[in-house]
PDB file of C-alpha atoms in Angstrom:
ATOM      1  CA  UNK T 702     105.101  98.571  87.606  1.00 32.00           C
ATOM      2  CA  UNK T 703     107.724  99.610  90.069  1.00 40.00           C
ATOM      3  CA  UNK T 704     106.928 101.951  92.910  1.00 45.00           C
ATOM      4  CA  UNK T 705     108.477 105.364  92.290  1.00 53.00           C
ATOM      5  CA  UNK T 706     108.515 106.345  95.982  1.00 62.00           C
ATOM      6  CA  UNK T 707     111.964 107.132  97.336  1.00 68.00           C
ATOM      7  CA  UNK T 708     113.570 106.542 100.736  1.00 68.00           C
ATOM      8  CA  UNK T 709     113.157 110.263 101.370  1.00 77.00           C
ATOM      9  CA  UNK T 710     109.395 109.976 100.817  1.00 73.00           C
ATOM     10  CA  UNK T 711     109.289 107.035 103.250  1.00 69.00           C
ATOM     11  CA  UNK T 712     111.209 108.899 105.926  1.00 70.00           C
ATOM     12  CA  UNK T 713     109.015 111.943 105.477  1.00 71.00           C
ATOM     13  CA  UNK T 714     105.916 109.759 105.942  1.00 67.00           C
ATOM     14  CA  UNK T 715     107.297 108.042 109.026  1.00 65.00           C
ATOM     15  CA  UNK T 716     108.523 111.205 110.726  1.00 66.00           C
ATOM     16  CA  UNK T 717     105.713 113.522 109.646  1.00 66.00           C
ATOM     17  CA  UNK T 718     103.657 112.963 112.780  1.00 61.00           C
ATOM     18  CA  UNK T 719     106.719 112.872 115.009  1.00 57.00           C
ATOM     19  CA  UNK T 720     108.135 116.344 114.580  1.00 59.00           C
ATOM     20  CA  UNK T 721     105.260 118.374 115.893  1.00 64.00           C
ATOM     21  CA  UNK T 722     104.953 121.090 118.528  1.00 66.00           C
ATOM     22  CA  UNK T 723     103.598 118.616 121.082  1.00 69.00           C
ATOM     23  CA  UNK T 724     106.809 116.582 120.856  1.00 70.00           C
ATOM     24  CA  UNK T 725     108.896 119.566 121.924  1.00 71.00           C
ATOM     25  CA  UNK T 726     106.522 120.489 124.752  1.00 76.00           C
ATOM     26  CA  UNK T 727     106.198 116.979 126.195  1.00 74.00           C
ATOM     27  CA  UNK T 728     109.888 116.270 125.943  1.00 73.00           C
ATOM     28  CA  UNK T 729     110.816 119.561 127.607  1.00 76.00           C
ATOM     29  CA  UNK T 730     108.304 119.026 130.446  1.00 80.00           C
ATOM     30  CA  UNK T 731     109.471 115.465 131.089  1.00 75.00           C
ATOM     31  CA  UNK T 732     113.127 116.464 130.929  1.00 73.00           C
ATOM     32  CA  UNK T 733     112.863 119.369 133.404  1.00 74.00           C
ATOM     33  CA  UNK T 734     110.401 117.555 135.695  1.00 75.00           C
ATOM     34  CA  UNK T 735     112.797 114.622 135.950  1.00 71.00           C
ATOM     35  CA  UNK T 736     115.629 116.935 136.893  1.00 67.00           C
ATOM     36  CA  UNK T 737     113.571 118.552 139.649  1.00 70.00           C
ATOM     37  CA  UNK T 738     111.948 115.340 141.003  1.00 69.00           C
ATOM     38  CA  UNK T 739     115.048 113.169 141.342  1.00 65.00           C
ATOM     39  CA  UNK T 740     117.327 113.811 144.295  1.00 62.00           C
ATOM     40  CA  UNK T 741     120.836 114.764 143.257  1.00 61.00           C
ATOM     41  CA  UNK T 742     122.246 112.546 146.025  1.00 65.00           C
ATOM     42  CA  UNK T 743     120.817 109.343 144.453  1.00 63.00           C
ATOM     43  CA  UNK T 744     122.432 109.756 141.044  1.00 57.00           C
ATOM     44  CA  UNK T 745     126.080 109.700 140.143  1.00 71.00           C
ATOM     45  CA  UNK T 746     125.444 111.649 136.936  1.00 69.00           C
ATOM     46  CA  UNK T 747     125.733 115.346 136.621  1.00 74.00           C
ATOM     47  CA  UNK T 748     122.527 117.281 136.041  1.00 73.00           C
ATOM     48  CA  UNK T 749     123.279 118.005 132.344  1.00 80.00           C
ATOM     49  CA  UNK T 750     124.088 114.335 131.736  1.00 79.00           C
ATOM     50  CA  UNK T 751     120.860 113.262 133.380  1.00 76.00           C
ATOM     51  CA  UNK T 752     118.847 115.768 131.309  1.00 81.00           C
ATOM     52  CA  UNK T 753     120.476 114.458 128.104  1.00 85.00           C
ATOM     53  CA  UNK T 754     119.596 110.859 129.047  1.00 83.00           C
ATOM     54  CA  UNK T 755     115.994 111.795 129.742  1.00 83.00           C
ATOM     55  CA  UNK T 756     115.840 113.748 126.473  1.00 84.00           C
ATOM     56  CA  UNK T 757     117.250 110.821 124.477  1.00 87.00           C
ATOM     57  CA  UNK T 758     114.816 108.420 126.201  1.00 85.00           C
ATOM     58  CA  UNK T 759     111.874 110.712 125.433  1.00 84.00           C
ATOM     59  CA  UNK T 760     112.909 111.103 121.809  1.00 83.00           C
ATOM     60  CA  UNK T 761     113.221 107.322 121.380  1.00 86.00           C
ATOM     61  CA  UNK T 762     109.872 106.727 123.069  1.00 87.00           C
ATOM     62  CA  UNK T 763     108.025 109.204 120.841  1.00 84.00           C
ATOM     63  CA  UNK T 764     109.855 107.976 117.769  1.00 83.00           C
ATOM     64  CA  UNK T 765     108.771 104.400 118.547  1.00 85.00           C
ATOM     65  CA  UNK T 766     105.163 105.505 119.064  1.00 84.00           C
ATOM     66  CA  UNK T 767     105.231 107.536 115.858  1.00 82.00           C
ATOM     67  CA  UNK T 768     106.641 104.705 113.766  1.00 81.00           C
ATOM     68  CA  UNK T 769     104.066 102.345 115.268  1.00 81.00           C
ATOM     69  CA  UNK T 770     101.242 104.749 114.453  1.00 83.00           C
ATOM     70  CA  UNK T 771     102.414 105.396 110.859  1.00 80.00           C
ATOM     71  CA  UNK T 772     102.939 101.650 110.357  1.00 80.00           C
ATOM     72  CA  UNK T 773      99.357 101.002 111.571  1.00 80.00           C
ATOM     73  CA  UNK T 774      98.004 103.556 109.050  1.00 78.00           C
ATOM     74  CA  UNK T 775      99.955 101.944 106.191  1.00 76.00           C
ATOM     75  CA  UNK T 776      98.805  98.491 107.312  1.00 71.00           C
ATOM     76  CA  UNK T 777      95.157  99.572 107.395  1.00 71.00           C
ATOM     77  CA  UNK T 778      95.408 101.277 103.978  1.00 69.00           C
ATOM     78  CA  UNK T 779      96.954  98.157 102.447  1.00 65.00           C
ATOM     79  CA  UNK T 780      94.088  95.897 103.451  1.00 63.00           C
ATOM     80  CA  UNK T 781      91.093  98.155 102.736  1.00 69.00           C
ATOM     81  CA  UNK T 782      90.909  97.695  98.984  1.00 78.00           C
ATOM     82  CA  UNK T 783      89.717  94.506  97.324  1.00 87.00           C
ATOM     83  CA  UNK T 784      92.358  92.554  95.385  1.00 87.00           C
ATOM     84  CA  UNK T 785      91.899  90.759  92.068  1.00 89.00           C
ATOM     85  CA  UNK T 786      92.933  87.079  92.372  1.00 90.00           C
ATOM     86  CA  UNK T 787      91.435  85.600  89.218  1.00 87.00           C
ATOM     87  CA  UNK T 788      89.697  86.047  85.871  1.00 85.00           C
ATOM     88  CA  UNK T 789      87.924  82.873  84.812  1.00 84.00           C
ATOM     89  CA  UNK T 790      85.850  81.766  81.858  1.00 83.00           C
ATOM     90  CA  UNK T 791      82.441  81.140  83.344  1.00 80.00           C
ATOM     91  CA  UNK T 792      78.941  81.756  81.967  1.00 76.00           C
ATOM     92  CA  UNK T 793      76.878  81.647  85.140  1.00 79.00           C
ATOM     93  CA  UNK T 794      76.218  85.388  84.928  1.00 73.00           C
ATOM     94  CA  UNK T 795      75.451  87.721  82.034  1.00 68.00           C
ATOM     95  CA  UNK T 796      79.016  87.706  80.736  1.00 67.00           C
ATOM     96  CA  UNK T 797      81.229  84.761  79.781  1.00 80.00           C
ATOM     97  CA  UNK T 798      83.886  85.607  82.363  1.00 84.00           C
ATOM     98  CA  UNK T 799      84.042  86.227  86.096  1.00 89.00           C
ATOM     99  CA  UNK T 800      86.528  88.157  88.215  1.00 89.00           C
ATOM    100  CA  UNK T 801      87.474  86.746  91.581  1.00 92.00           C
ATOM    101  CA  UNK T 802      88.243  89.254  94.335  1.00 92.00           C
ATOM    102  CA  UNK T 803      89.477  88.952  97.889  1.00 90.00           C
ATOM    103  CA  UNK T 804      88.896  91.613 100.516  1.00 87.00           C
ATOM    104  CA  UNK T 805      89.490  92.040 104.192  1.00 77.00           C
ATOM    105  CA  UNK T 806      86.353  94.139 104.419  1.00 80.00           C
ATOM    106  CA  UNK T 807      82.836  92.990 103.601  1.00 84.00           C
ATOM    107  CA  UNK T 808      81.506  93.991 100.202  1.00 87.00           C
ATOM    108  CA  UNK T 809      77.765  94.124  99.703  1.00 89.00           C
ATOM    109  CA  UNK T 810      76.217  92.126  96.907  1.00 91.00           C
ATOM    110  CA  UNK T 811      75.418  94.438  93.990  1.00 89.00           C
ATOM    111  CA  UNK T 812      78.329  96.792  94.674  1.00 89.00           C
ATOM    112  CA  UNK T 813      79.905  98.183  91.510  1.00 90.00           C
ATOM    113  CA  UNK T 814      83.699  98.308  91.498  1.00 91.00           C
ATOM    114  CA  UNK T 815      85.966 100.008  88.981  1.00 89.00           C
ATOM    115  CA  UNK T 816      89.024  98.026  87.873  1.00 91.00           C
ATOM    116  CA  UNK T 817      92.069 100.075  86.831  1.00 90.00           C
ATOM    117  CA  UNK T 818      95.636  99.489  85.735  1.00 87.00           C
ATOM    118  CA  UNK T 819      98.601 101.513  84.571  1.00 85.00           C
ATOM    119  CA  UNK T 820      99.213 101.691  80.845  1.00 81.00           C
ATOM    120  CA  UNK T 821     102.245 103.672  79.658  1.00 84.00           C
ATOM    121  CA  UNK T 822     102.427 105.405  83.027  1.00 84.00           C
ATOM    122  CA  UNK T 823      98.766 106.486  83.035  1.00 86.00           C
ATOM    123  CA  UNK T 824      96.125 104.857  85.205  1.00 85.00           C
ATOM    124  CA  UNK T 825      93.165 103.853  83.053  1.00 85.00           C
ATOM    125  CA  UNK T 826      89.850 102.180  83.816  1.00 85.00           C
ATOM    126  CA  UNK T 827      89.625  98.750  82.236  1.00 86.00           C
ATOM    127  CA  UNK T 828      86.338  97.411  83.555  1.00 87.00           C
ATOM    128  CA  UNK T 829      83.290  97.854  85.768  1.00 89.00           C
ATOM    129  CA  UNK T 830      82.213  94.787  87.703  1.00 90.00           C
ATOM    130  CA  UNK T 831      79.263  94.005  89.953  1.00 90.00           C
ATOM    131  CA  UNK T 832      79.777  91.888  93.003  1.00 91.00           C
ATOM    132  CA  UNK T 833      77.377  88.971  92.662  1.00 91.00           C
ATOM    133  CA  UNK T 834      78.162  86.663  95.582  1.00 92.00           C
ATOM    134  CA  UNK T 835      80.785  85.316  97.932  1.00 92.00           C
ATOM    135  CA  UNK T 836      81.903  81.770  97.231  1.00 92.00           C
ATOM    136  CA  UNK T 837      82.865  79.018  99.720  1.00 93.00           C
ATOM    137  CA  UNK T 838      86.539  80.050  99.555  1.00 93.00           C
ATOM    138  CA  UNK T 839      85.645  83.524 100.803  1.00 90.00           C
ATOM    139  CA  UNK T 840      86.279  85.112  97.401  1.00 93.00           C
ATOM    140  CA  UNK T 841      83.854  87.546  95.819  1.00 94.00           C
ATOM    141  CA  UNK T 842      82.605  86.654  92.356  1.00 93.00           C
ATOM    142  CA  UNK T 843      82.185  89.749  90.217  1.00 92.00           C
ATOM    143  CA  UNK T 844      80.370  89.962  86.880  1.00 89.00           C
ATOM    144  CA  UNK T 845      81.978  92.406  84.448  1.00 88.00           C
ATOM    145  CA  UNK T 846      79.241  94.450  82.783  1.00 84.00           C
ATOM    146  CA  UNK T 847      81.748  96.588  80.886  1.00 83.00           C
ATOM    147  CA  UNK T 848      85.321  95.776  79.875  1.00 84.00           C
ATOM    148  CA  UNK T 849      87.305  98.110  77.650  1.00 82.00           C
ATOM    149  CA  UNK T 850      87.927  96.277  74.327  1.00 78.00           C
ATOM    150  CA  UNK T 851      91.773  96.309  74.469  1.00 76.00           C
ATOM    151  CA  UNK T 852      92.059  95.010  78.027  1.00 78.00           C
ATOM    152  CA  UNK T 853      89.283  92.460  77.294  1.00 74.00           C
ATOM    153  CA  UNK T 854      91.493  90.777  74.687  1.00 76.00           C
ATOM    154  CA  UNK T 855      94.505  90.915  76.993  1.00 79.00           C
ATOM    155  CA  UNK T 856      92.490  89.458  79.891  1.00 77.00           C
ATOM    156  CA  UNK T 857      91.120  86.574  77.850  1.00 74.00           C
ATOM    157  CA  UNK T 858      94.610  85.798  76.544  1.00 75.00           C
ATOM    158  CA  UNK T 859      96.011  85.808  80.117  1.00 74.00           C
ATOM    159  CA  UNK T 860      98.368  88.736  79.505  1.00 73.00           C
ATOM    160  CA  UNK T 861      97.624  90.468  82.813  1.00 74.00           C
ATOM    161  CA  UNK T 862      99.240  89.927  86.155  1.00 80.00           C
ATOM    162  CA  UNK T 863      96.385  90.267  88.610  1.00 80.00           C
ATOM    163  CA  UNK T 864      98.454  92.302  91.046  1.00 79.00           C
ATOM    164  CA  UNK T 865      98.688  95.014  88.338  1.00 83.00           C
ATOM    165  CA  UNK T 866      94.920  95.511  88.464  1.00 86.00           C
ATOM    166  CA  UNK T 867      93.587  97.849  91.164  1.00 86.00           C
ATOM    167  CA  UNK T 868      90.034  97.483  92.413  1.00 88.00           C
ATOM    168  CA  UNK T 869      88.512 100.873  93.290  1.00 84.00           C
ATOM    169  CA  UNK T 870      85.181 100.819  95.153  1.00 81.00           C
ATOM    170  CA  UNK T 871      84.397 104.391  94.107  1.00 79.00           C
ATOM    171  CA  UNK T 872      83.439 104.550  90.425  1.00 81.00           C
ATOM    172  CA  UNK T 873      84.344 107.704  88.510  1.00 81.00           C
ATOM    173  CA  UNK T 874      81.613 109.378  86.437  1.00 83.00           C
ATOM    174  CA  UNK T 875      83.776 109.296  83.323  1.00 82.00           C
ATOM    175  CA  UNK T 876      84.219 105.534  83.571  1.00 82.00           C
ATOM    176  CA  UNK T 877      80.499 105.096  84.136  1.00 80.00           C
ATOM    177  CA  UNK T 878      79.780 107.242  81.057  1.00 84.00           C
ATOM    178  CA  UNK T 879      82.173 105.142  78.952  1.00 79.00           C
ATOM    179  CA  UNK T 880      80.350 102.004  80.066  1.00 80.00           C
ATOM    180  CA  UNK T 881      76.940 103.507  79.302  1.00 82.00           C
ATOM    181  CA  UNK T 882      78.117 104.621  75.845  1.00 82.00           C
ATOM    182  CA  UNK T 883      79.411 101.146  75.141  1.00 76.00           C
ATOM    183  CA  UNK T 884      76.292  99.365  76.392  1.00 75.00           C
ATOM    184  CA  UNK T 885      73.845 101.861  74.868  1.00 78.00           C
ATOM    185  CA  UNK T 886      75.652 103.440  71.911  1.00 73.00           C
ATOM    186  CA  UNK T 887      74.684 107.043  71.006  1.00 70.00           C
ATOM    187  CA  UNK T 888      72.393 107.372  67.963  1.00 68.00           C
ATOM    188  CA  UNK T 889      74.043 106.434  64.683  1.00 59.00           C
ATOM    189  CA  UNK T 890      77.069 104.970  66.454  1.00 55.00           C
ATOM    190  CA  UNK T 891      77.541 101.226  66.623  1.00 53.00           C
ATOM    191  CA  UNK T 892      80.414  99.437  68.266  1.00 52.00           C
ATOM    192  CA  UNK T 893      81.872  96.204  66.999  1.00 49.00           C
ATOM    193  CA  UNK T 894      80.822  92.951  68.601  1.00 46.00           C
ATOM    194  CA  UNK T 895      83.773  90.810  69.643  1.00 45.00           C
TER     195      UNK T 895
END
């Protein structure tokens, strides 16, 4: 799935913290203070040229700080979610498969994570997994206690690219209800065993 964000969206994100009232105030103060503090005899520039140089320098400094700050936020957001790195046939837990996840943050044993992917442009929940343990490679082993039937077939046949699956640590109530209905069907309703 390609990212639909445009260059305009990127520039808006980068510059959103830059063009604020404080930028104008600080730049104006620095510009006029520099004009008053520097002796006119020491500089071969005219006063307006000096002000323009200070203004350009201030703009570049604040732009660099702003880009660094926005880049740091993007960097942190990128590494906060767990990533799916494998789906293996393994019967050590209740199910006959195990998801392998990597994460830059610690995940407590027993944490339930919702796995999602885009299908026809709509993000849908495909599974709920429970973190069981961390293996010697530093990967988390997660036992799926509910996998939607369609994605289950696709996963077992290897039709997924793991990078297409998002791991969301906050489980939505609707997804939890779907899992409960599948595990404990409502009266008179039976689901097919695969």
